[in-house]
PDB file of C-alpha atoms in Angstrom:
ATOM      1  CA  MET A   1     -58.323  49.321-179.854  1.00 36.00           C
ATOM      2  CA  ILE A   2     -55.734  50.374-177.295  1.00 36.00           C
ATOM      3  CA  SER A   3     -52.753  52.627-178.390  1.00 38.00           C
ATOM      4  CA  HIS A   4     -49.749  52.119-176.591  1.00 43.00           C
ATOM      5  CA  PRO A   5     -47.161  54.867-177.021  1.00 50.00           C
ATOM      6  CA  SER A   6     -43.797  53.810-178.254  1.00 61.00           C
ATOM      7  CA  ARG A   7     -40.690  54.852-176.208  1.00 89.00           C
ATOM      8  CA  HIS A   8     -37.644  56.685-178.268  1.00 89.00           C
ATOM      9  CA  CYS A   9     -34.142  57.190-177.590  1.00 89.00           C
ATOM     10  CA  THR A  10     -31.696  59.185-179.755  1.00 89.00           C
ATOM     11  CA  VAL A  11     -28.538  59.635-179.439  1.00 89.00           C
ATOM     12  CA  GLU A  12     -26.291  62.199-182.155  1.00 91.00           C
ATOM     13  CA  LEU A  13     -22.414  61.549-182.167  1.00 90.00           C
ATOM     14  CA  GLN A  14     -19.195  61.085-184.014  1.00 90.00           C
ATOM     15  CA  ALA A  15     -18.674  57.282-184.751  1.00 91.00           C
ATOM     16  CA  LEU A  16     -15.258  57.009-183.513  1.00 91.00           C
ATOM     17  CA  PRO A  17     -14.307  54.136-181.199  1.00 89.00           C
ATOM     18  CA  SER A  18     -14.363  55.798-177.953  1.00 89.00           C
ATOM     19  CA  ARG A  19     -17.931  56.846-178.527  1.00 92.00           C
ATOM     20  CA  ILE A  20     -19.201  53.909-180.136  1.00 92.00           C
ATOM     21  CA  GLY A  21     -18.595  52.190-176.429  1.00 91.00           C
ATOM     22  CA  GLN A  22     -20.224  55.154-174.829  1.00 93.00           C
ATOM     23  CA  VAL A  23     -23.148  54.627-176.914  1.00 94.00           C
ATOM     24  CA  ARG A  24     -23.145  50.907-176.250  1.00 93.00           C
ATOM     25  CA  ARG A  25     -23.459  51.721-172.523  1.00 94.00           C
ATOM     26  CA  ILE A  26     -26.248  54.466-173.360  1.00 94.00           C
ATOM     27  CA  VAL A  27     -28.147  51.718-175.283  1.00 95.00           C
ATOM     28  CA  SER A  28     -27.711  49.050-172.495  1.00 95.00           C
ATOM     29  CA  ALA A  29     -28.559  51.478-169.587  1.00 95.00           C
ATOM     30  CA  GLN A  30     -31.970  52.669-171.672  1.00 94.00           C
ATOM     31  CA  LEU A  31     -33.165  49.065-172.168  1.00 95.00           C
ATOM     32  CA  ARG A  32     -32.258  48.071-168.282  1.00 95.00           C
ATOM     33  CA  TYR A  33     -34.661  51.434-167.814  1.00 93.00           C
ATOM     34  CA  TRP A  34     -37.381  50.033-170.036  1.00 92.00           C
ATOM     35  CA  HIS A  35     -36.947  46.598-168.102  1.00 93.00           C
ATOM     36  CA  MET A  36     -35.790  44.935-171.651  1.00 94.00           C
ATOM     37  CA  ASP A  37     -32.572  43.209-169.917  1.00 95.00           C
ATOM     38  CA  SER A  38     -32.923  40.138-172.109  1.00 95.00           C
ATOM     39  CA  LEU A  39     -32.408  42.404-175.472  1.00 96.00           C
ATOM     40  CA  ILE A  40     -29.058  44.047-173.944  1.00 96.00           C
ATOM     41  CA  ASP A  41     -26.697  41.888-175.413  1.00 96.00           C
ATOM     42  CA  ARG A  42     -28.039  41.582-179.033  1.00 96.00           C
ATOM     43  CA  ALA A  43     -28.750  45.274-179.410  1.00 97.00           C
ATOM     44  CA  ALA A  44     -25.291  46.252-177.948  1.00 96.00           C
ATOM     45  CA  LEU A  45     -23.663  43.918-180.319  1.00 95.00           C
ATOM     46  CA  GLY A  46     -25.732  45.115-183.299  1.00 96.00           C
ATOM     47  CA  VAL A  47     -25.307  48.916-182.816  1.00 96.00           C
ATOM     48  CA  THR A  48     -21.717  48.214-182.397  1.00 94.00           C
ATOM     49  CA  GLU A  49     -21.610  46.886-185.595  1.00 94.00           C
ATOM     50  CA  LEU A  50     -23.570  49.454-187.338  1.00 95.00           C
ATOM     51  CA  LEU A  51     -21.359  52.250-185.488  1.00 95.00           C
ATOM     52  CA  THR A  52     -18.169  50.207-186.720  1.00 93.00           C
ATOM     53  CA  ASN A  53     -19.318  50.294-189.997  1.00 93.00           C
ATOM     54  CA  VAL A  54     -20.008  54.204-189.920  1.00 94.00           C
ATOM     55  CA  HIS A  55     -16.480  54.625-188.598  1.00 93.00           C
ATOM     56  CA  LEU A  56     -14.849  52.582-191.319  1.00 91.00           C
ATOM     57  CA  HIS A  57     -16.981  53.112-194.351  1.00 89.00           C
ATOM     58  CA  ALA A  58     -19.072  56.548-194.298  1.00 89.00           C
ATOM     59  CA  ARG A  59     -18.119  59.845-196.147  1.00 87.00           C
ATOM     60  CA  PRO A  60     -18.091  62.448-196.035  1.00 80.00           C
ATOM     61  CA  ASP A  61     -17.662  62.551-192.266  1.00 87.00           C
ATOM     62  CA  LYS A  62     -18.507  59.824-189.311  1.00 91.00           C
ATOM     63  CA  THR A  63     -21.754  62.467-187.823  1.00 92.00           C
ATOM     64  CA  CYS A  64     -24.265  59.961-187.227  1.00 94.00           C
ATOM     65  CA  THR A  65     -27.797  59.333-185.092  1.00 94.00           C
ATOM     66  CA  VAL A  66     -28.701  56.325-183.424  1.00 96.00           C
ATOM     67  CA  GLU A  67     -32.277  55.835-182.361  1.00 96.00           C
ATOM     68  CA  ILE A  68     -33.716  53.106-180.522  1.00 96.00           C
ATOM     69  CA  GLU A  69     -37.619  52.588-180.314  1.00 95.00           C
ATOM     70  CA  LEU A  70     -39.249  50.059-178.332  1.00 93.00           C
ATOM     71  CA  LEU A  71     -42.839  49.235-179.594  1.00 90.00           C
ATOM     72  CA  LEU A  72     -44.993  46.485-177.963  1.00 84.00           C
ATOM     73  CA  ASP A  73     -43.651  43.515-179.597  1.00 91.00           C
ATOM     74  CA  ARG A  74     -40.234  45.006-180.921  1.00 94.00           C
ATOM     75  CA  LEU A  75     -37.233  47.102-180.665  1.00 96.00           C
ATOM     76  CA  THR A  76     -35.859  48.882-183.512  1.00 96.00           C
ATOM     77  CA  VAL A  77     -32.204  49.977-183.480  1.00 97.00           C
ATOM     78  CA  SER A  78     -31.276  52.389-186.467  1.00 97.00           C
ATOM     79  CA  VAL A  79     -28.310  54.467-187.288  1.00 96.00           C
ATOM     80  CA  ARG A  80     -28.295  57.005-189.943  1.00 95.00           C
ATOM     81  CA  ASP A  81     -25.506  58.719-191.626  1.00 95.00           C
ATOM     82  CA  ARG A  82     -24.698  61.070-193.970  1.00 93.00           C
ATOM     83  CA  ASP A  83     -23.117  58.687-196.636  1.00 93.00           C
ATOM     84  CA  PRO A  84     -25.821  57.640-199.616  1.00 91.00           C
ATOM     85  CA  ARG A  85     -24.094  54.563-200.311  1.00 90.00           C
ATOM     86  CA  LEU A  86     -25.941  51.520-199.162  1.00 91.00           C
ATOM     87  CA  PRO A  87     -23.684  48.703-197.220  1.00 89.00           C
ATOM     88  CA  VAL A  88     -23.027  45.528-198.948  1.00 83.00           C
ATOM     89  CA  VAL A  89     -22.873  42.182-196.904  1.00 82.00           C
ATOM     90  CA  ASP A  90     -19.416  40.587-197.886  1.00 77.00           C
ATOM     91  CA  ASP A  91     -18.890  36.829-197.945  1.00 78.00           C
ATOM     92  CA  ALA A  92     -15.853  37.027-195.431  1.00 74.00           C
ATOM     93  CA  ASP A  93     -13.291  34.695-196.045  1.00 77.00           C
ATOM     94  CA  PRO A  94     -12.938  32.024-193.131  1.00 77.00           C
ATOM     95  CA  LEU A  95      -9.815  33.504-191.846  1.00 77.00           C
ATOM     96  CA  ALA A  96     -10.723  37.200-192.209  1.00 72.00           C
ATOM     97  CA  THR A  97     -10.554  39.399-189.238  1.00 72.00           C
ATOM     98  CA  CYS A  98     -13.255  41.794-190.430  1.00 77.00           C
ATOM     99  CA  GLY A  99     -16.238  42.133-192.812  1.00 77.00           C
ATOM    100  CA  ARG A 100     -18.767  39.725-190.888  1.00 82.00           C
ATOM    101  CA  GLY A 101     -20.707  42.829-189.249  1.00 86.00           C
ATOM    102  CA  LEU A 102     -23.943  42.676-191.216  1.00 90.00           C
ATOM    103  CA  SER A 103     -23.657  39.017-191.331  1.00 89.00           C
ATOM    104  CA  MET A 104     -23.542  39.052-187.453  1.00 90.00           C
ATOM    105  CA  VAL A 105     -26.592  41.634-187.242  1.00 94.00           C
ATOM    106  CA  ALA A 106     -28.590  39.483-189.764  1.00 92.00           C
ATOM    107  CA  ALA A 107     -28.091  36.427-187.675  1.00 92.00           C
ATOM    108  CA  MET A 108     -28.882  37.878-184.368  1.00 93.00           C
ATOM    109  CA  SER A 109     -31.879  40.144-185.152  1.00 95.00           C
ATOM    110  CA  GLU A 110     -35.396  39.411-186.268  1.00 95.00           C
ATOM    111  CA  SER A 111     -34.953  41.581-189.240  1.00 95.00           C
ATOM    112  CA  TRP A 112     -32.748  44.194-190.691  1.00 95.00           C
ATOM    113  CA  GLY A 113     -32.283  46.503-193.467  1.00 94.00           C
ATOM    114  CA  ALA A 114     -31.004  49.733-194.933  1.00 95.00           C
ATOM    115  CA  ARG A 115     -32.831  52.436-197.006  1.00 95.00           C
ATOM    116  CA  PRO A 116     -31.755  55.972-198.387  1.00 94.00           C
ATOM    117  CA  ASP A 117     -32.521  58.968-196.322  1.00 91.00           C
ATOM    118  CA  GLY A 118     -33.067  61.407-199.052  1.00 82.00           C
ATOM    119  CA  ASP A 119     -30.162  62.720-200.882  1.00 80.00           C
ATOM    120  CA  ALA A 120     -28.173  63.225-197.817  1.00 82.00           C
ATOM    121  CA  GLY A 121     -27.454  59.678-196.453  1.00 93.00           C
ATOM    122  CA  LYS A 122     -28.791  56.393-195.363  1.00 95.00           C
ATOM    123  CA  VAL A 123     -30.502  54.536-192.320  1.00 96.00           C
ATOM    124  CA  VAL A 124     -29.082  51.007-191.353  1.00 96.00           C
ATOM    125  CA  TRP A 125     -31.522  49.323-188.871  1.00 96.00           C
ATOM    126  CA  PHE A 126     -32.419  46.143-187.270  1.00 97.00           C
ATOM    127  CA  THR A 127     -35.257  44.754-184.892  1.00 97.00           C
ATOM    128  CA  LEU A 128     -35.139  42.203-182.170  1.00 97.00           C
ATOM    129  CA  PRO A 129     -38.832  40.770-180.744  1.00 96.00           C
ATOM    130  CA  THR A 130     -39.653  41.736-177.390  1.00 92.00           C
ATOM    131  CA  ALA A 131     -41.980  38.836-176.419  1.00 77.00           C
ATOM    132  CA  ALA A 132     -40.674  36.771-174.110  1.00 54.00           C
ATOM    133  CA  VAL A 133     -40.151  33.172-174.753  1.00 43.00           C
ATOM    134  CA  PRO A 134     -42.879  31.142-172.471  1.00 43.00           C
ATOM    135  CA  ALA A 135     -40.574  29.629-169.597  1.00 41.00           C
ATOM    136  CA  ALA A 136     -40.876  26.055-168.937  1.00 41.00           C
ATOM    137  CA  PRO A 137     -43.237  25.592-165.811  1.00 45.00           C
ATOM    138  CA  LEU A 138     -41.190  25.148-162.812  1.00 44.00           C
ATOM    139  CA  THR A 139     -40.725  21.764-161.615  1.00 50.00           C
ATOM    140  CA  ALA A 140     -38.944  19.935-158.661  1.00 49.00           C
ATOM    141  CA  PRO A 141     -35.850  18.147-159.900  1.00 48.00           C
ATOM    142  CA  PRO A 142     -36.048  14.548-159.954  1.00 53.00           C
ATOM    143  CA  ALA A 143     -35.476  12.860-156.493  1.00 51.00           C
ATOM    144  CA  SER A 144     -31.954  11.424-158.140  1.00 52.00           C
ATOM    145  CA  ALA A 145     -30.899  14.861-158.995  1.00 50.00           C
ATOM    146  CA  ARG A 146     -31.300  15.883-155.402  1.00 48.00           C
ATOM    147  CA  PRO A 147     -28.183  16.018-153.024  1.00 48.00           C
ATOM    148  CA  PRO A 148     -28.553  13.261-150.108  1.00 48.00           C
ATOM    149  CA  ARG A 149     -29.754  14.459-146.858  1.00 46.00           C
ATOM    150  CA  ARG A 150     -27.524  15.235-144.366  1.00 42.00           C
ATOM    151  CA  LEU A 151     -28.289  14.909-140.789  1.00 42.00           C
ATOM    152  CA  VAL A 152     -27.529  18.165-138.573  1.00 40.00           C
ATOM    153  CA  GLU A 153     -25.230  17.532-135.448  1.00 44.00           C
ATOM    154  CA  GLU A 154     -26.555  18.884-132.374  1.00 45.00           C
ATOM    155  CA  VAL A 155     -24.296  21.392-130.908  1.00 42.00           C
ATOM    156  CA  PRO A 156     -24.147  21.827-126.953  1.00 49.00           C
ATOM    157  CA  ALA A 157     -25.200  25.405-125.903  1.00 48.00           C
ATOM    158  CA  ALA A 158     -21.842  25.942-124.240  1.00 49.00           C
ATOM    159  CA  ALA A 159     -20.140  26.171-127.410  1.00 46.00           C
ATOM    160  CA  PHE A 160     -21.984  29.068-128.055  1.00 42.00           C
ATOM    161  CA  ALA A 161     -21.308  30.432-124.555  1.00 47.00           C
ATOM    162  CA  GLU A 162     -17.553  30.505-125.179  1.00 48.00           C
ATOM    163  CA  VAL A 163     -18.037  32.498-128.372  1.00 44.00           C
ATOM    164  CA  GLU A 164     -19.984  35.290-126.189  1.00 45.00           C
ATOM    165  CA  HIS A 165     -16.924  35.674-123.722  1.00 46.00           C
ATOM    166  CA  ALA A 166     -14.599  36.042-126.433  1.00 47.00           C
ATOM    167  CA  VAL A 167     -16.760  39.197-127.952  1.00 46.00           C
ATOM    168  CA  ASP A 168     -17.657  41.938-125.626  1.00 50.00           C
ATOM    169  CA  LEU A 169     -21.517  42.238-126.532  1.00 48.00           C
ATOM    170  CA  GLY A 170     -21.726  45.144-124.073  1.00 52.00           C
ATOM    171  CA  ARG A 171     -19.856  47.462-126.471  1.00 51.00           C
ATOM    172  CA  PRO A 172     -20.357  48.118-130.353  1.00 51.00           C
ATOM    173  CA  GLN A 173     -17.608  46.608-132.501  1.00 50.00           C
ATOM    174  CA  PRO A 174     -16.043  48.430-135.186  1.00 51.00           C
ATOM    175  CA  ALA A 175     -16.813  46.805-138.650  1.00 48.00           C
ATOM    176  CA  PRO A 176     -14.026  45.833-140.868  1.00 48.00           C
ATOM    177  CA  ALA A 177     -12.941  48.331-143.833  1.00 48.00           C
ATOM    178  CA  ARG A 178     -14.387  47.052-146.791  1.00 49.00           C
ATOM    179  CA  SER A 179     -13.518  48.525-150.614  1.00 45.00           C
ATOM    180  CA  ALA A 180     -16.388  49.553-152.719  1.00 48.00           C
ATOM    181  CA  VAL A 181     -14.163  48.212-155.570  1.00 51.00           C
ATOM    182  CA  PRO A 182     -15.024  44.577-156.253  1.00 52.00           C
ATOM    183  CA  GLY A 183     -12.341  42.059-156.298  1.00 48.00           C
TER     184      GLY A 183
END
């Protein structure tokens, strides 16, 4: 039997709104590094919801640890805090603006749960499958879906000669200035 080592990433933090965004970016970057880009959106959503619960509900403080572990067939994201009270899934009113976090985690994950962590806290976790869904075989689109063929017009060589005279090809031309900021 071949043993595949797991990969771990652990972040300790205070679950404050500014730090939650940082951890979401750390998780996304780590998954990119592990070439698990297809899991980024769901993992970022799930960790955001779990950290928001720590921010809103954990006592006595907001200190927590986020751990992501990549095994061969699954990614596990867990949040450990110092509040021993286990979370409760609410049936949120359709017009409520909060109370759906754990329901979203349950909906987007393969599995999730919470367990006591000794006398000093709990761990809330979720898993995502890493196995890629087999892609449909590549086939050519039906002929009716292809754009009609266009004939390429012949362009006389004289047209290119006119451009050559407009730009002095003997001297290097300065490149136009470009901004590194998109948009």
